[in-house]
Each structure stands twice: as C-alpha cells, then as structure tokens.
Short mmCIF file of C-alpha atoms in Angstrom, two decimals:
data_model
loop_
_atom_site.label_atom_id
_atom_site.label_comp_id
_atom_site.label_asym_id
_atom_site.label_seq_id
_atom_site.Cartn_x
_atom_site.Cartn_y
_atom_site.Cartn_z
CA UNK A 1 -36.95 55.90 24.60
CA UNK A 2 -34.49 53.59 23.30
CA UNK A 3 -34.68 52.92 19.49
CA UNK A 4 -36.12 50.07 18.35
CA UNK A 5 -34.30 47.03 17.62
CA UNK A 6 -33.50 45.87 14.01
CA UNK A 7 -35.48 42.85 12.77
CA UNK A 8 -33.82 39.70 12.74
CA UNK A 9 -32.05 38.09 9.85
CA UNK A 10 -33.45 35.49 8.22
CA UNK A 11 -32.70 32.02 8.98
CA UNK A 12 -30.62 30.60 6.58
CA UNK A 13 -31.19 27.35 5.34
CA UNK A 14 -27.72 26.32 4.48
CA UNK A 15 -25.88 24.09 7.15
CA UNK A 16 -22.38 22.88 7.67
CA UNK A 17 -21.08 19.64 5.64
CA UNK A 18 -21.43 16.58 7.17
CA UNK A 19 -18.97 13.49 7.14
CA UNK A 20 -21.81 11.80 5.23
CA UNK A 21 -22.15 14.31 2.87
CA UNK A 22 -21.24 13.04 -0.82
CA UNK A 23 -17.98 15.10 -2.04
CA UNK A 24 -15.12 13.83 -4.08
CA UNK A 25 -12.27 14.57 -2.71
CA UNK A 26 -12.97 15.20 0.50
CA UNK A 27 -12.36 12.01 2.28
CA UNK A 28 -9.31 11.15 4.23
CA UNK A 29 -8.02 9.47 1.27
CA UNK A 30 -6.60 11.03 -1.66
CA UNK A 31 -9.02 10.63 -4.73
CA UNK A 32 -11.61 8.68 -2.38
CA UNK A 33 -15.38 9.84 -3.10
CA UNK A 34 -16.98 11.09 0.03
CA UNK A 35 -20.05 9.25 1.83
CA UNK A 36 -23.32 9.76 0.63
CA UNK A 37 -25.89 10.26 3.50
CA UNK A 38 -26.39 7.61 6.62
CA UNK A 39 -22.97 7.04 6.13
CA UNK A 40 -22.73 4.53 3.46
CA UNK A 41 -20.80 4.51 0.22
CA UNK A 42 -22.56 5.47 -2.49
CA UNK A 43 -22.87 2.34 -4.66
CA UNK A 44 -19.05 1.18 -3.34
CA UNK A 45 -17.01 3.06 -5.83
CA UNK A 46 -14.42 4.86 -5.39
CA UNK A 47 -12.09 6.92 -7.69
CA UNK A 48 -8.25 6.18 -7.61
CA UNK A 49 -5.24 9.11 -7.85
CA UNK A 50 -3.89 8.57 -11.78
CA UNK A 51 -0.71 6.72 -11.98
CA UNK A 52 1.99 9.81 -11.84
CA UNK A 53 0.84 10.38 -8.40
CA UNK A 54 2.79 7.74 -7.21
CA UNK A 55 5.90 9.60 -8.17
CA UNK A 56 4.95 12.44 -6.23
CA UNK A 57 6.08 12.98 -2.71
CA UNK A 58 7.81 9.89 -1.37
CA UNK A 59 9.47 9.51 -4.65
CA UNK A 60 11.90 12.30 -4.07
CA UNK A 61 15.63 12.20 -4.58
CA UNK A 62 17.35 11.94 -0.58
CA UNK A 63 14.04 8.79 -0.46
CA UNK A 64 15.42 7.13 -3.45
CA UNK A 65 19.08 7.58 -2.72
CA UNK A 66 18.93 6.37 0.67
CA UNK A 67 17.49 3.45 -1.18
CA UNK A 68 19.56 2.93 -3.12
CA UNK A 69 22.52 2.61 -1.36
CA UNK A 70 20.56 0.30 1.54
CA UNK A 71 20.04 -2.33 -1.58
CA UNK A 72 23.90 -1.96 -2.99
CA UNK A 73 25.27 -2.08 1.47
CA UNK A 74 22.77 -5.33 1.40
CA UNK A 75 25.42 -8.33 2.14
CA UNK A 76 22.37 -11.11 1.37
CA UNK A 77 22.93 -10.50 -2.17
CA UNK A 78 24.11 -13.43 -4.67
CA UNK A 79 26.36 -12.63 -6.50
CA UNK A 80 27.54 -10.35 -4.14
CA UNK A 81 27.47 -6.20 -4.54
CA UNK A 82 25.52 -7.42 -7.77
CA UNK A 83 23.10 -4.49 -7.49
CA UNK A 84 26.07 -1.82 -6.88
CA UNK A 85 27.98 -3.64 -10.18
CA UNK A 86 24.77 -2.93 -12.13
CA UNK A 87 24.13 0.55 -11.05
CA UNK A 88 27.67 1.14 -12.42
CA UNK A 89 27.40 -0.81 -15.36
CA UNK A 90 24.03 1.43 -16.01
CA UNK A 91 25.65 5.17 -15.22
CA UNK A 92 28.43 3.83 -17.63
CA UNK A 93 25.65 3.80 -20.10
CA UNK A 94 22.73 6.33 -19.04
CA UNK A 95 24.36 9.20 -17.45
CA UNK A 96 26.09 12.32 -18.84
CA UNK A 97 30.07 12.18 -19.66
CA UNK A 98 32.65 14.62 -21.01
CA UNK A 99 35.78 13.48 -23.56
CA UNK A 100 38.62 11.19 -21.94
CA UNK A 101 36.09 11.54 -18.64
CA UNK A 102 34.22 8.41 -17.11
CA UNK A 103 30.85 8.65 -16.53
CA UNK A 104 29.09 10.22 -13.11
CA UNK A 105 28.67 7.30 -11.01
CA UNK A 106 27.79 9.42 -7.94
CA UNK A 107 23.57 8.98 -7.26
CA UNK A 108 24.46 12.68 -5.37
CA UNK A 109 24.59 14.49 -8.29
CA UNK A 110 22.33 12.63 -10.25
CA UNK A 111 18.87 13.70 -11.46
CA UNK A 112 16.35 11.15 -9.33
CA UNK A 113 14.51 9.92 -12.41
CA UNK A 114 17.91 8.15 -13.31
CA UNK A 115 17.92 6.69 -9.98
CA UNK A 116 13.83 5.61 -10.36
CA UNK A 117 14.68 4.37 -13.81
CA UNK A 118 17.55 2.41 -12.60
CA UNK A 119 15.22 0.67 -10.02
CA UNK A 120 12.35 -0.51 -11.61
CA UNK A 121 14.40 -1.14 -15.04
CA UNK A 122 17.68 -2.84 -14.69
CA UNK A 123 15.97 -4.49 -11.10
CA UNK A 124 14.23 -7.59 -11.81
CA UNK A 125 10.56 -6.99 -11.45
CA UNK A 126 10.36 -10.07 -9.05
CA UNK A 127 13.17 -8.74 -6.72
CA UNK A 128 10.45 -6.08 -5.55
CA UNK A 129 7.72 -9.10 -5.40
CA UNK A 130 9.59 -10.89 -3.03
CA UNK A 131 10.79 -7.60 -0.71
CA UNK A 132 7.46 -6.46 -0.05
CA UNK A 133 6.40 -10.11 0.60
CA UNK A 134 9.44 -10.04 3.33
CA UNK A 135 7.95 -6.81 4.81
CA UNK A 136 4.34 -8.23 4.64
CA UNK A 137 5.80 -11.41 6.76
CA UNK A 138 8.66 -9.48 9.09
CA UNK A 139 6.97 -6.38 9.65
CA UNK A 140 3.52 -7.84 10.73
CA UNK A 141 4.01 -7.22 14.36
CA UNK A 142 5.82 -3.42 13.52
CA UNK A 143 2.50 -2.66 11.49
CA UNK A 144 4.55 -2.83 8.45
CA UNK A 145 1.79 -5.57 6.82
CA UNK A 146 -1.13 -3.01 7.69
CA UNK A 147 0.92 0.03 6.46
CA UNK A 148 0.73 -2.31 2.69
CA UNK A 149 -2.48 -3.05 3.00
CA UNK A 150 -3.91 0.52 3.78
CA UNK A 151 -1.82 1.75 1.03
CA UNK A 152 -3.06 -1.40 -1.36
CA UNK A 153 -6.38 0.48 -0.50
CA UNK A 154 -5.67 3.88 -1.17
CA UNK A 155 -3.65 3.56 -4.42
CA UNK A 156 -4.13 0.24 -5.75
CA UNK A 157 -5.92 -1.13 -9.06
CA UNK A 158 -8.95 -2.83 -8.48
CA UNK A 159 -9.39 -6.68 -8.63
CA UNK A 160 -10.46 -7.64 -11.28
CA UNK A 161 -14.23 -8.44 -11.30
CA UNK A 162 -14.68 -6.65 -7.97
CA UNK A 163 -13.81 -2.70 -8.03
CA UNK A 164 -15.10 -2.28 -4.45
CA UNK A 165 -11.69 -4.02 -3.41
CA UNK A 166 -8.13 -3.23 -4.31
CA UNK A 167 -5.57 -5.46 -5.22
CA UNK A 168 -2.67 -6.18 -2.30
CA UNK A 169 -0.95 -9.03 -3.82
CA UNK A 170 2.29 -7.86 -4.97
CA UNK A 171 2.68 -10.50 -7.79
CA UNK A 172 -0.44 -8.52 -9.14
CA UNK A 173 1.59 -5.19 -9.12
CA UNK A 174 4.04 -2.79 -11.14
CA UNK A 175 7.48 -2.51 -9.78
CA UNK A 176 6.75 0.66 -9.90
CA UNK A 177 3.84 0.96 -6.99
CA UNK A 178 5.98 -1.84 -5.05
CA UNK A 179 8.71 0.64 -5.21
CA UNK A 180 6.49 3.65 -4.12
CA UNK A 181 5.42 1.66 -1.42
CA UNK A 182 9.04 1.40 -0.03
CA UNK A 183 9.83 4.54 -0.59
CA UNK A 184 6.58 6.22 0.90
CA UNK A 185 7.53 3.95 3.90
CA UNK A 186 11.59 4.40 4.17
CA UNK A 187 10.47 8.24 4.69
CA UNK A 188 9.25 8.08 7.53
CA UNK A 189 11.56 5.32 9.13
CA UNK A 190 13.56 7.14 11.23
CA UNK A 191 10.15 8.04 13.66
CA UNK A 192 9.71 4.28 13.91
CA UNK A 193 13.15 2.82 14.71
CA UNK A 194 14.07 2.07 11.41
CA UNK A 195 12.04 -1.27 11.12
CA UNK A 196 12.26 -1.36 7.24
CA UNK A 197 16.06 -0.47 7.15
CA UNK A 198 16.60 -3.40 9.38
CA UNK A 199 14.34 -5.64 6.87
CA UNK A 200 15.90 -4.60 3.54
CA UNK A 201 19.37 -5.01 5.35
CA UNK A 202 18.26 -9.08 5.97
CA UNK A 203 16.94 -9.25 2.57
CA UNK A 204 18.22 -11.92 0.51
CA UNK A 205 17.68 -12.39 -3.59
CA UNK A 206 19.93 -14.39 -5.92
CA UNK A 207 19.92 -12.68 -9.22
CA UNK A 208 21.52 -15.65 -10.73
CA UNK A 209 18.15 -17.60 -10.78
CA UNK A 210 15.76 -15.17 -12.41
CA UNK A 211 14.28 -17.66 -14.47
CA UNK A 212 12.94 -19.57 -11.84
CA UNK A 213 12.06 -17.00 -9.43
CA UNK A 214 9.96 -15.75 -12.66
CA UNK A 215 8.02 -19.14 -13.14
CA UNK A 216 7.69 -19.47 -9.34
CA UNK A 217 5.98 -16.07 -9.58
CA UNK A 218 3.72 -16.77 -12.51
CA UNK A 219 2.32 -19.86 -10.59
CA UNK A 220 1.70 -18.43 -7.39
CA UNK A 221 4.79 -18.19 -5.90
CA UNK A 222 4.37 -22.13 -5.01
CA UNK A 223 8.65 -22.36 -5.39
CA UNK A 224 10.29 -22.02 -2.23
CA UNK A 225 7.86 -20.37 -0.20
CA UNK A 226 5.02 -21.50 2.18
CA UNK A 227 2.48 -19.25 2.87
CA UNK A 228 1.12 -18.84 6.62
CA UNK A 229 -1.07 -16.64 8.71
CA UNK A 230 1.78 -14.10 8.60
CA UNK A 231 2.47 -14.63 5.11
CA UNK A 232 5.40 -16.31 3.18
CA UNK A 233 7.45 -17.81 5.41
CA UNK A 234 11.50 -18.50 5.18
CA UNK A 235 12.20 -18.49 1.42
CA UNK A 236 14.48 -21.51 -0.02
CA UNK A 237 13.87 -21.21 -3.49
CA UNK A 238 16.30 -20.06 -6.26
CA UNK A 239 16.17 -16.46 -7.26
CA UNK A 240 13.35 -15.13 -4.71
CA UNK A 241 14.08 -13.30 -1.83
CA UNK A 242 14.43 -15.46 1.61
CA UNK A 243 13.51 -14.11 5.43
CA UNK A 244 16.07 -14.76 7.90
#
C-alpha cells in the first residue's frame, strides 16, 4: 500500500502587499508615504527627501560641466561672455594655485562643488527664475512644463498653508532646486533631441539690470512679462530672461 500522505500545511494568513497598503517609502516617488487602504492617501501628507538629496545624482560633475559651458557658449547674454568673465574672475579667487602660477581655470579638473558653488553663488538668483520660466513656456509642447511640475511635486516645499500641494512657482524657490531641476533634466537630453540645450542656447538675461529684474521678481514678475496659458510670454523687461 502506498504510504500515507503528509497532512497539509497550514494556511497562512499573511498575503502579498498591496498598492494600497500604507508603507513609507514604497511609492513611486522618493520619500512619498504609500496609500493607506481603498486607495486613498492617508490624511494627504506626504514626506519630502531632505534638502542634500537634491545634490545627489543629477548633480554630478560631466551634468554640471556641460552646464556650464552651455551658459558661458550662450550668445543672448548682455554684456556678452559675462558669465564665462565671471567664472574666471571666481577661479582667480576660489580655486587652488601654485607660486608665479595662475589659477586653474579649467571646470575639467575642477572638484564639482566649485562648479555648483559658482552657479548658484556668483549667478544671480533671478537668472535661474527666469530660465525655468523660459522652459515652463518653450518646452510646453516637448513636455518640458510637465517634467517641472512632476518634479515641483516630488521634491518641492509645500505651499504655505496647504502641505497637500507643492510649490511650482520658481520665484518661490532656491537657486539651488531651480538648478537641480536643470541639471536632473540636461541628463537625460540627449534621449530627447536635446530640447533643453536648444532652450538655454536662446536664453537671453542682461546682468546689467539686476536691480530691476529683482523688484520685478518680488512683485510678481509684473515687469516685462505677460503671463498666458503657456506661461510668460516674450520677455522685454530689463535684467530678466526673454523667449525668442
């Protein structure tokens, strides 16, 4: 006779995780808090990544020398090659030097955290305002102005008074997450024809108006640009940037 059969294991109670289930962390986005169950948030909050992970991955050294030297090629610049005068004015002054020997210029060889501190330091905050307001408005069609917002989403400070939305308006922003932003994006350019190349190459800023760019800024942004279903529109003020 055959031998008899083993009994059967117990049935376990556990099951796999759900998409609803509740789980920090576990969410598509980075830092996002998992669903609760039926699918809703659980009371619309969400924690956001801390500040240094913005420097993190896009933020790398080829990202933020290609950058670089796209803003210093840019011929919309007033006064012209302003931005590649400053970056030499700044290695003069920030970067390592021997006796009788000028100072490396080269972004090669330099560390990127000189580059990163170049950009959002000696660059006037309001020169990043007005680029990602130029990719909100010329890269609407190229999903450029939905790239912003999803990152807005993702990474972005709350609004104040409402921390179940984030904050997309640039003038509401650090140069520092406007220039993640760029960075994160110029990555991965290449796959999508270069469509921010081609924008920061068009980009136009007069750094010899800072003043008024900055008051423009603090009241809205009301100088020299008109704002429209795609957003600002061509730029004629003093010191902002201008779409072609």
């Amino acid at each position: 006779a055959p031998p008899p059969l083993p009994p059967a294991a117990p049935r376990s109670s556990a099951r796999a995780p759900s998409r609803g289930d509740a789980v920090a962390g576990t969410s598509g986005h980075p830092g996002h808090l998992g669903h609760a169950p039926g699918g809703r948030e659980s009371d619309r909050a969400r924690t956001r990544p801390p500040r240094r992970s913005l420097q993190e991955g896009a933020l790398n050294h080829p990202i933020l020398y290609r950058l670089l030297k796209l803003i210093q090629r840019n011929q919309g610049l007033t006064p012209p090659k302003e931005v590649y005068n400053r970056w030499n004015i700044f290695c003069d002054n920030n970067t390592p030097s021997q006796k009788g020997v000028r100072p490396t210029r080269d972004p090669k060889v330099l560390d990127k955290e000189i580059i990163l501190r170049f950009l959002v330091q000696d660059l006037p905050r309001h020169f990043w305002v007005f680029l990602v307001k130029k990719v909100q408005a010329d890269g609407a069609e190229s999903g450029l102005a939905e790239e912003w917002a999803k990152y807005c989403d993702e990474l972005a400070p709350p609004l104040p008074g409402n921390s179940s939305k984030a904050t997309r308006d640039p003038r509401n922003l650090e140069p520092l997450f406007l220039l993640s932003f760029v960075a994160s994006t110029l990555e991965n350019d290449d796959r999508h024809g270069g469509r921010l190349a081609t924008i920061i190459d068009n980009y136009q800023f007069d750094f010899t108006h800072q003043g008024a760019a900055g008051a423009a800024d603090r009241r809205g942004g009301q100088r020299g640009s008109t704002a429209g279903p795609r957003g600002p529109g061509r730029g004629q003020g003093q010191g902002q940037g201008q779409s072609q």
